[in-house]
Coordinates of C-alpha atoms and ligand atoms in Angstrom, one line a residue:
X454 CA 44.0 -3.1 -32.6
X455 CA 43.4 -1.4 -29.4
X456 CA 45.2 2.2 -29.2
X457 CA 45.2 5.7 -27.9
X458 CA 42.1 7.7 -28.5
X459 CA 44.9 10.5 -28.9
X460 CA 46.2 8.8 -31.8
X461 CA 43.2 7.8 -33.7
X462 CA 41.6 11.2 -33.5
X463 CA 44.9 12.7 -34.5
X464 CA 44.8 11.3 -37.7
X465 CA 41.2 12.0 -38.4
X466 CA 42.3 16.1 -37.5
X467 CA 45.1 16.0 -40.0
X468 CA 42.5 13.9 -42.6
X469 CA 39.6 16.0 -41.6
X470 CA 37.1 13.2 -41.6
X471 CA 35.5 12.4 -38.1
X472 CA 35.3 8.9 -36.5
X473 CA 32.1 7.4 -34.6
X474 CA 32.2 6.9 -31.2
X475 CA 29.4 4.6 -30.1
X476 CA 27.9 3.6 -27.4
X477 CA 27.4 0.2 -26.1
X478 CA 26.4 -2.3 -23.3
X479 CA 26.3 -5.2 -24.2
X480 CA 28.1 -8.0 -26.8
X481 CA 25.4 -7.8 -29.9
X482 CA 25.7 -3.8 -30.0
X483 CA 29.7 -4.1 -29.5
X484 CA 29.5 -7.1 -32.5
X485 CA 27.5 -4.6 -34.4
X486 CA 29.4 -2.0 -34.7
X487 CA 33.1 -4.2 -35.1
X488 CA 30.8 -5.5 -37.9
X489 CA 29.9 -2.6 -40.1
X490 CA 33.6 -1.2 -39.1
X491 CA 34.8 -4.3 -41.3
X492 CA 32.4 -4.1 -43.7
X493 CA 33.0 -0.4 -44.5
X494 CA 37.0 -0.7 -43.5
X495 CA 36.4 2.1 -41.0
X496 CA 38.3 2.9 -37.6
X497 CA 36.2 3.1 -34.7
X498 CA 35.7 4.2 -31.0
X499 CA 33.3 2.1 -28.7
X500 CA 32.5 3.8 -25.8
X501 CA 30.9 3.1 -22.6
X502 CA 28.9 5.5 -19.8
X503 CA 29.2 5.2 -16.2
X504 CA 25.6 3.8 -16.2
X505 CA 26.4 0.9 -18.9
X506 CA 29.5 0.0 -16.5
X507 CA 27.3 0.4 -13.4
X508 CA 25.4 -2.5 -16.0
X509 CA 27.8 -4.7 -17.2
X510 CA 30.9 -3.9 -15.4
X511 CA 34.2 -2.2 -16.8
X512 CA 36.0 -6.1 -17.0
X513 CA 33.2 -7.3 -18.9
X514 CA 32.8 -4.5 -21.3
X515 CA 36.7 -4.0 -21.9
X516 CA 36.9 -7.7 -22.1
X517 CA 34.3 -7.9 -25.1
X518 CA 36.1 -5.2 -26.8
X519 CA 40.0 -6.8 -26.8
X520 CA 38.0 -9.9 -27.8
X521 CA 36.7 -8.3 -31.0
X522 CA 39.6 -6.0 -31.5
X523 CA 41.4 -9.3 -31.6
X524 CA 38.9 -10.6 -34.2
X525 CA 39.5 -7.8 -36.4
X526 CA 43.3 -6.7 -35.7
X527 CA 43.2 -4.3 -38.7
X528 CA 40.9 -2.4 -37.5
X529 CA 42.2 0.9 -35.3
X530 CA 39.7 0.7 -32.2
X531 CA 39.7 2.9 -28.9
X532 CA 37.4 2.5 -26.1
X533 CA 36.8 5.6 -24.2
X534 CA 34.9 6.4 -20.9
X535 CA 32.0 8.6 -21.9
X536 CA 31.4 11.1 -19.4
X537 CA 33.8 10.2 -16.8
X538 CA 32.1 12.9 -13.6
X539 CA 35.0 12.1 -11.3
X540 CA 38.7 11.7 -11.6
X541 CA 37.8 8.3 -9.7
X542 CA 36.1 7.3 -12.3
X543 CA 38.6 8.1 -14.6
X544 CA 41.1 5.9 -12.7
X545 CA 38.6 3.4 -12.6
X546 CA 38.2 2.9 -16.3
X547 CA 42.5 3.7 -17.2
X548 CA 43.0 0.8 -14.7
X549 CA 40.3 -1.3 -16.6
X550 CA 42.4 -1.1 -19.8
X551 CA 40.4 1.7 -21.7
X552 CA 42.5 3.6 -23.9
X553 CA 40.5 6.8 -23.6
X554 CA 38.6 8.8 -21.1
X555 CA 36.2 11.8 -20.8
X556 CA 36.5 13.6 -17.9
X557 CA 33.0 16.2 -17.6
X558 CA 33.4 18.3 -15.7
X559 CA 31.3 20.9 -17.3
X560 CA 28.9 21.1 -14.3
X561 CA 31.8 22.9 -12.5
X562 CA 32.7 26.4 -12.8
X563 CA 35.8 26.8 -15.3
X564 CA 38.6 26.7 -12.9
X565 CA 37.1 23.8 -11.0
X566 CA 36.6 21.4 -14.5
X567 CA 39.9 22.9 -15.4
X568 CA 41.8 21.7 -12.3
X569 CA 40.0 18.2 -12.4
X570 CA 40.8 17.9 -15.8
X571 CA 44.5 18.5 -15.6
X572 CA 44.4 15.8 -13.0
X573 CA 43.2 13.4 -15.3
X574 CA 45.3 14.6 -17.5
X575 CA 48.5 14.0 -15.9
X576 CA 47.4 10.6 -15.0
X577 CA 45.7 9.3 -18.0
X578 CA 48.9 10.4 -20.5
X579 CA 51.3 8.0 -17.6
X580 CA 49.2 5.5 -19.2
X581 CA 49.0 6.4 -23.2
X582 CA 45.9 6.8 -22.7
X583 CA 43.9 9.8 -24.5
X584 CA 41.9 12.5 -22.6
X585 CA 38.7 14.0 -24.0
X586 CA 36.7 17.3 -22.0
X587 CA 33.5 19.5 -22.6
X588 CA 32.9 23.4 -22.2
X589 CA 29.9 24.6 -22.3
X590 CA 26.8 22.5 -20.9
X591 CA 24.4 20.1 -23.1
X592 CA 21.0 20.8 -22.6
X593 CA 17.9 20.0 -23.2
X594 CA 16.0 21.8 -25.7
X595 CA 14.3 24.7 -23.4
X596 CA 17.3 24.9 -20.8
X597 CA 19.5 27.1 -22.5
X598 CA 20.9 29.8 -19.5
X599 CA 21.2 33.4 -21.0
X600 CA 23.7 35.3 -18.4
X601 CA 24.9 39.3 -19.6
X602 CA 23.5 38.9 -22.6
X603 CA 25.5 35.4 -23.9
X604 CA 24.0 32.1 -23.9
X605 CA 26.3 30.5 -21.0
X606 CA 25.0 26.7 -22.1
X607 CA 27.2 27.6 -25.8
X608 CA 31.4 27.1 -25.4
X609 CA 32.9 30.3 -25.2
X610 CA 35.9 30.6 -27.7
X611 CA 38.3 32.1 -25.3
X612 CA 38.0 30.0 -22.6
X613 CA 38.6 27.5 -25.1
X614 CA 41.7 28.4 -26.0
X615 CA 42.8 29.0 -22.8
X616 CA 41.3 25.7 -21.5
X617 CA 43.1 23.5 -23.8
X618 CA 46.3 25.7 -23.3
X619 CA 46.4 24.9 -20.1
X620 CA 44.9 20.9 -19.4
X621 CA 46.8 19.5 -22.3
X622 CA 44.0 18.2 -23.1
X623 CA 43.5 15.8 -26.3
X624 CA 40.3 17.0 -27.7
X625 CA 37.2 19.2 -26.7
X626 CA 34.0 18.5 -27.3
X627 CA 32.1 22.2 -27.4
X628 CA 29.1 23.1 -26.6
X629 CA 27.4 24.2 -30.0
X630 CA 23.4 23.4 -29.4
X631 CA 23.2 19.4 -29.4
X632 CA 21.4 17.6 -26.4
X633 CA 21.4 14.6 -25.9
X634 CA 18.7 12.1 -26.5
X635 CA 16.2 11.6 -29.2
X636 CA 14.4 15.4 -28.7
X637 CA 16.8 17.6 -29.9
X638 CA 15.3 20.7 -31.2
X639 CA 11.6 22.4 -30.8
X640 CA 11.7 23.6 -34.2
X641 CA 14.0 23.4 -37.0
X642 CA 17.6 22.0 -36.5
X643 CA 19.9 24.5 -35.7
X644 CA 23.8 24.4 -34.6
X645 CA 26.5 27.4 -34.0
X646 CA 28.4 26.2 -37.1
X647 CA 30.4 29.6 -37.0
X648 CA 31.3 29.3 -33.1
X649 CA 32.5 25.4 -33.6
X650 CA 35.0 27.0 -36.7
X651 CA 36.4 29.6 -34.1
X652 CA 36.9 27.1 -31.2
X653 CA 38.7 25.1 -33.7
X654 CA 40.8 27.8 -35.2
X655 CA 41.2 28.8 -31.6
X656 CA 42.0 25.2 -30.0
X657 CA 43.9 23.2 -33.4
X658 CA 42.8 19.8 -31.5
X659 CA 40.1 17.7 -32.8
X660 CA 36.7 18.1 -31.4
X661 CA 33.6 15.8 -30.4
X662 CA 30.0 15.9 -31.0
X663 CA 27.6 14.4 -28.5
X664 CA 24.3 13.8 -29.1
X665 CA 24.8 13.1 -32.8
X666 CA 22.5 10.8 -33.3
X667 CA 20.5 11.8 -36.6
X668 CA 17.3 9.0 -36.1
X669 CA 17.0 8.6 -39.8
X670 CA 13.9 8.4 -41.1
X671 CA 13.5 4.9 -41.8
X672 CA 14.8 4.2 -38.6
X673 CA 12.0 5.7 -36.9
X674 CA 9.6 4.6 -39.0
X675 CA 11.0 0.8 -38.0
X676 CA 10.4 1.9 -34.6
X677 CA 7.1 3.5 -34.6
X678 CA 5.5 0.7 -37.0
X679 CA 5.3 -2.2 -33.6
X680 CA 3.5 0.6 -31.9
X681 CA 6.5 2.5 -30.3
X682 CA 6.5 6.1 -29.6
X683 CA 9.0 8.9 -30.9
X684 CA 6.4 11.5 -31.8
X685 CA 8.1 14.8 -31.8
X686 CA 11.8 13.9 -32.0
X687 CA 14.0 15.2 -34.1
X688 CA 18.4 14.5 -34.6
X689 CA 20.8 15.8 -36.0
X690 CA 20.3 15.8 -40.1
X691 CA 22.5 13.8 -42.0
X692 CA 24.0 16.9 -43.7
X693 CA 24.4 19.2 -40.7
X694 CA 26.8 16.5 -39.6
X695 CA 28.9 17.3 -42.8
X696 CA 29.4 20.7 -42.1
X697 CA 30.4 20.0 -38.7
X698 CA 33.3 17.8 -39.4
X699 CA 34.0 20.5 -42.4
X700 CA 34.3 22.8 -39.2
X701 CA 36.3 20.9 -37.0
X702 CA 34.6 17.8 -35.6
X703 CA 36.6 14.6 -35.7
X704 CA 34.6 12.7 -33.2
X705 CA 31.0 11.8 -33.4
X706 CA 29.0 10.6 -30.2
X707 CA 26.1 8.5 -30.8
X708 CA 23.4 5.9 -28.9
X709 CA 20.1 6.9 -29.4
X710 CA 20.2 5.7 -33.3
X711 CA 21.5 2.6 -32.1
X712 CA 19.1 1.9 -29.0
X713 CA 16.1 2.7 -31.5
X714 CA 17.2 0.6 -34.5
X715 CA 17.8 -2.1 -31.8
X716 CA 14.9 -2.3 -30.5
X717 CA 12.8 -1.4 -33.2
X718 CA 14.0 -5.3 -34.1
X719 CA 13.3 -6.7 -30.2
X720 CA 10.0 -5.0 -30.6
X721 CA 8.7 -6.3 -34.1
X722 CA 9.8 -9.9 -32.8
X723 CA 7.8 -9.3 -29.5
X724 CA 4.5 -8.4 -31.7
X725 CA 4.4 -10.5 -34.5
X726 CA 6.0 -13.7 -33.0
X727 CA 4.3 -13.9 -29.6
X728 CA 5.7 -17.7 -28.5
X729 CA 9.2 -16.7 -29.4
X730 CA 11.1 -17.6 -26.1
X731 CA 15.0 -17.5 -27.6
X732 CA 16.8 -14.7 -26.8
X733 CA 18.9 -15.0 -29.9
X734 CA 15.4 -14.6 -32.3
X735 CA 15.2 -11.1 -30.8
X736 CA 18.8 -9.8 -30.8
X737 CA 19.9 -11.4 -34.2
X738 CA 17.9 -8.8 -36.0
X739 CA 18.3 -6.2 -33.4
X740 CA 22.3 -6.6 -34.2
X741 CA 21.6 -6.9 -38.1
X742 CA 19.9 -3.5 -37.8
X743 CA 22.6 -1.9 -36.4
X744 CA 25.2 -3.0 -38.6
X745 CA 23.3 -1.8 -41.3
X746 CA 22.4 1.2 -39.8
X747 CA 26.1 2.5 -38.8
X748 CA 27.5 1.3 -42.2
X749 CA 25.4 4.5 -43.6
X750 CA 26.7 6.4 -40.6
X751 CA 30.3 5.6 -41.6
X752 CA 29.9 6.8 -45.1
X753 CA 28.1 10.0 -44.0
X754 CA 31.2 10.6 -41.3
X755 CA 33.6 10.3 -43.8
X756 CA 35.4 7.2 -41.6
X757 CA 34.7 4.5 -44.5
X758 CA 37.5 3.7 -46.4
X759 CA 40.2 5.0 -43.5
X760 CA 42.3 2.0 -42.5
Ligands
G3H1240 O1 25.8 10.4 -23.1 C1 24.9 9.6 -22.8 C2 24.8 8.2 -23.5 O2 23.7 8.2 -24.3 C3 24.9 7.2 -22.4 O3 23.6 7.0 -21.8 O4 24.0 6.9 -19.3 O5 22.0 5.9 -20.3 O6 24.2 4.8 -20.6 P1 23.5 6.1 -20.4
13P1241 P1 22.9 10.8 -28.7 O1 21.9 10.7 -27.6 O2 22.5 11.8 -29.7 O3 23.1 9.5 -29.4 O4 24.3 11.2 -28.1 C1 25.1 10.3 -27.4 C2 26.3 10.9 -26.8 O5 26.6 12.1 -26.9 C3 27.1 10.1 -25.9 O6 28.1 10.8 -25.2
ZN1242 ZN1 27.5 12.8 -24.7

């Protein structure tokens, strides 16, 4: 059943578990993760950037998700607009039939993303539809921007408050030292555990994770065995996502560990069965290793079990 990111997240606040929102863009990954949703009896948000609609197109995408929501009516699904950067865009995907929208406007000074946001706000509640924003700025591992002695790419707790206050907005996703991508950290992991608990006791509203993507070991290892690349990358540990949804997070954004366990699949096809020419040979497995892959991931967020 398609509904309100509002109302999904809602529940995983008052049952403090968090729910995976995954990327996708295309039918196997969207299949995939419908799949291991049933499997594991899990809720779900599928999720879709402004590059994979630039790809596929908002009426295909939202048109493969009613299709599989319809497949599997039991199962609570929201599709949200990751990283809306325009109110436009917003529009776009509310008018598209998605049920949820981030507007990020973090790349604006506070009043500005607060004043877009409210927009959206106003616009995206007309239409029961739920409204996710960020503070604070993801980086990449070496960008972090140190101004009067605070790191300014870190939410602060006070504009939090005031920010949510304010937008009405459904949930926050805080800044607290993720990046997104498959290069996370230099050296060892590290997250502001104790500023996520204060923007939470500060805010009450559920909060999201990006770049959550953990890149478990044996996904890697899948990966890196046909010859591809990851040397140096590092996720999120398994566990460090436990304490995060102990300290507020009810929304978990990840695509990286479902790009790599994808293609760790298209890739071992391409080297050990060089004449294969049907599409379906490649992304059979590819979809298989996803499922089985985000099954884990549900039982780690605490999802599995929830419907
Ligand atoms: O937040 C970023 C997601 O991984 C989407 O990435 O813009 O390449 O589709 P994309
Ligand atoms: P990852 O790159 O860690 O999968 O994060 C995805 C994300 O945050 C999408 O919004
Ligand atoms: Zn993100």
């Amino acid at each position: 059943m398609l509904i309100s990111g509002a109302k999904l997240l809602k529940k995983a606040h008052e049952g403090g578990y968090a729910v995976g929102a995954f990327n996708f863009n295309n039918m196997e990954i969207a299949q995939a993760i419908f799949e291991a949703a049933n499997e594991v009896s899990s809720p779900i948000i599928v999720q879709c950037s402004e590059g994979a609609i630039k790809y596929a197109g908002a009426d295909m995408l939202h048109a493969i998700v009613k299709t599989l929501s319809e497949k599997y009516p039991h199962i609570p699904v929201a599709l949200n607009l990751d990283h809306g950067t325009s109110f436009e865009s917003c529009v776009h995907a509310i008018a598209h039939g998605f049920t949820s929208v981030m507007i990020d406007a973090s790349h604006h000074n506070f009043e500005e993303n607060l004043a877009i946001t409210k927009e959206v706000v106003r616009v995206a509640h007309a239409a029961d539809v739920g409204v996710e924003a960020e503070l604070g700025r993801l980086m990449g591992i070496e960008d972090n921007i140190v101004v009067e002695g605070k790191n300014a790419s870190l939410v602060d707790p006070d504009e939090a408050e005031k920010f949510v206050k304010e937008s009405g907005v459904d949930y926050l996703a805080p800044a607290i030292g993720t990046s997104h991508g498959a290069f996370k950290f230099k050296g060892e992991p590290k997250l502001e555990f104790e500023l996520l608990k204060e923007v939470k006791r500060r805010t009450g509203i559920p909060l999201v994770l990006h770049g959550a993507s953990s890149i478990p070991d044996e996904v890697r290892a899948s990966f890196e065995q046909t010859g591809g690349d990851l040397k140096g990358s590092k996720g999120v540990p398994a566990n460090f996502l436990e304490l995060a949804i102990k300290g507020g997070i009810n929304k978990v954004n990840t695509d990286t560990d479902l790009r790599i366990a994808f293609m760790a699949q298209v890739r071992k096809v391409v080297k050990e069965k060089p004449s294969e020419i049907d599409p379906r040979n490649y992304f059979k497995p590819a979809r298989a290793a996803v499922v089985a892959m985000l099954i884990e991931r549900m039982k780690v967020l605490g999802s599995a079990g929830k419907i």
